[in-house]
Amino acid sequence: MIEFITHTEAETEHVGKQLAHGLVAGDVVLLSGPLGAGKTAFTRGLAAGLGCDPSAVSSPTFTLIQE
């Protein structure tokens, strides 16, 4: 297990982007945390690091709650 502590949304995205560079096919990344913990920000960074469009990442929780 690897643990990162960040203090801003930008730091969280940066960690996601850096982690993406070390991933190989078949790796599993588990994100766990309460609302507002930064899971979506991390995923945006991860997407960017993998060459995907980070603006395509949206919060599944926000989608469920949005009316």
Coordinates of N, CA and C in Angstrom, one line a residue, residues 10-51:
A10 N -4.8 20.9 -6.6 CA -3.7 20.8 -7.6 C -2.6 19.7 -7.2
E11 N -2.3 19.6 -5.9 CA -1.4 18.6 -5.4 C -1.9 17.2 -5.6
T12 N -3.2 17.1 -5.4 CA -3.9 15.8 -5.5 C -3.9 15.4 -7.0
E13 N -4.2 16.3 -7.9 CA -4.1 16.0 -9.3 C -2.7 15.6 -9.7
H14 N -1.7 16.3 -9.2 CA -0.3 16.0 -9.5 C 0.1 14.6 -9.1
V15 N -0.4 14.2 -7.9 CA 0.0 12.8 -7.5 C -0.7 11.8 -8.4
G16 N -1.9 12.0 -8.8 CA -2.6 11.1 -9.7 C -1.8 11.0 -11.0
K17 N -1.3 12.2 -11.5 CA -0.6 12.2 -12.8 C 0.7 11.5 -12.7
Q18 N 1.4 11.7 -11.6 CA 2.7 11.0 -11.4 C 2.5 9.5 -11.2
L19 N 1.5 9.1 -10.5 CA 1.2 7.7 -10.3 C 0.9 7.0 -11.7
A20 N 0.2 7.7 -12.5 CA -0.2 7.1 -13.8 C 1.1 6.7 -14.6
H21 N 2.2 7.4 -14.5 CA 3.4 7.1 -15.2 C 4.0 5.8 -14.8
G22 N 3.7 5.3 -13.6 CA 4.2 4.1 -13.1 C 3.3 2.9 -13.2
L23 N 2.1 3.1 -13.8 CA 1.2 2.0 -13.9 C 1.5 1.1 -15.1
V24 N 1.1 -0.1 -15.0 CA 1.2 -1.0 -16.1 C -0.1 -1.7 -16.3
A25 N -0.4 -2.3 -17.5 CA -1.6 -3.0 -17.7 C -1.9 -4.0 -16.6
G26 N -3.1 -4.0 -16.1 CA -3.5 -4.9 -15.0 C -3.4 -4.4 -13.6
D27 N -2.7 -3.2 -13.5 CA -2.6 -2.6 -12.1 C -4.0 -2.2 -11.7
V28 N -4.2 -2.2 -10.4 CA -5.5 -1.8 -9.8 C -5.2 -0.7 -8.8
V29 N -6.0 0.4 -8.9 CA -5.9 1.5 -8.0 C -7.2 1.6 -7.3
L30 N -7.2 1.6 -5.9 CA -8.4 1.7 -5.1 C -8.4 3.1 -4.5
L31 N -9.5 3.8 -4.7 CA -9.7 5.1 -4.1 C -10.8 5.0 -3.1
S32 N -10.5 5.4 -1.9 CA -11.5 5.3 -0.8 C -11.5 6.6 0.0
G33 N -12.6 7.1 0.3 CA -12.7 8.3 1.1 C -14.0 9.0 1.2
P34 N -14.3 9.8 2.1 CA -15.6 10.5 2.2 C -15.8 11.5 1.1
L35 N -17.0 12.0 1.0 CA -17.3 13.1 0.1 C -16.3 14.2 0.3
G36 N -15.8 14.7 -0.8 CA -14.8 15.9 -0.7 C -13.4 15.5 -0.4
A37 N -13.1 14.2 -0.4 CA -11.7 13.8 -0.1 C -10.7 14.0 -1.2
G38 N -11.2 14.2 -2.4 CA -10.3 14.4 -3.6 C -10.2 13.3 -4.5
K39 N -11.1 12.3 -4.5 CA -11.1 11.2 -5.4 C -11.2 11.6 -6.8
T40 N -12.1 12.5 -7.1 CA -12.3 13.0 -8.5 C -11.1 13.8 -8.9
A41 N -10.5 14.6 -8.1 CA -9.3 15.4 -8.5 C -8.2 14.4 -8.8
F42 N -8.0 13.4 -7.9 CA -7.0 12.4 -8.2 C -7.2 11.7 -9.5
T43 N -8.4 11.4 -9.8 CA -8.8 10.7 -11.0 C -8.5 11.5 -12.3
R44 N -8.8 12.8 -12.1 CA -8.5 13.8 -13.2 C -7.0 13.8 -13.5
G45 N -6.2 13.8 -12.5 CA -4.7 13.7 -12.7 C -4.3 12.4 -13.3
L46 N -4.9 11.3 -12.8 CA -4.6 10.0 -13.3 C -4.9 9.9 -14.8
A47 N -6.1 10.5 -15.2 CA -6.5 10.5 -16.6 C -5.5 11.3 -17.4
A48 N -5.1 12.4 -16.9 CA -4.1 13.3 -17.7 C -2.8 12.5 -17.8
G49 N -2.4 11.8 -16.8 CA -1.1 11.1 -16.9 C -1.2 9.9 -17.8
L50 N -2.4 9.4 -18.0 CA -2.6 8.3 -19.0 C -2.8 8.8 -20.4
G51 N -2.9 10.1 -20.6 CA -3.1 10.6 -21.9 C -4.6 10.8 -22.3

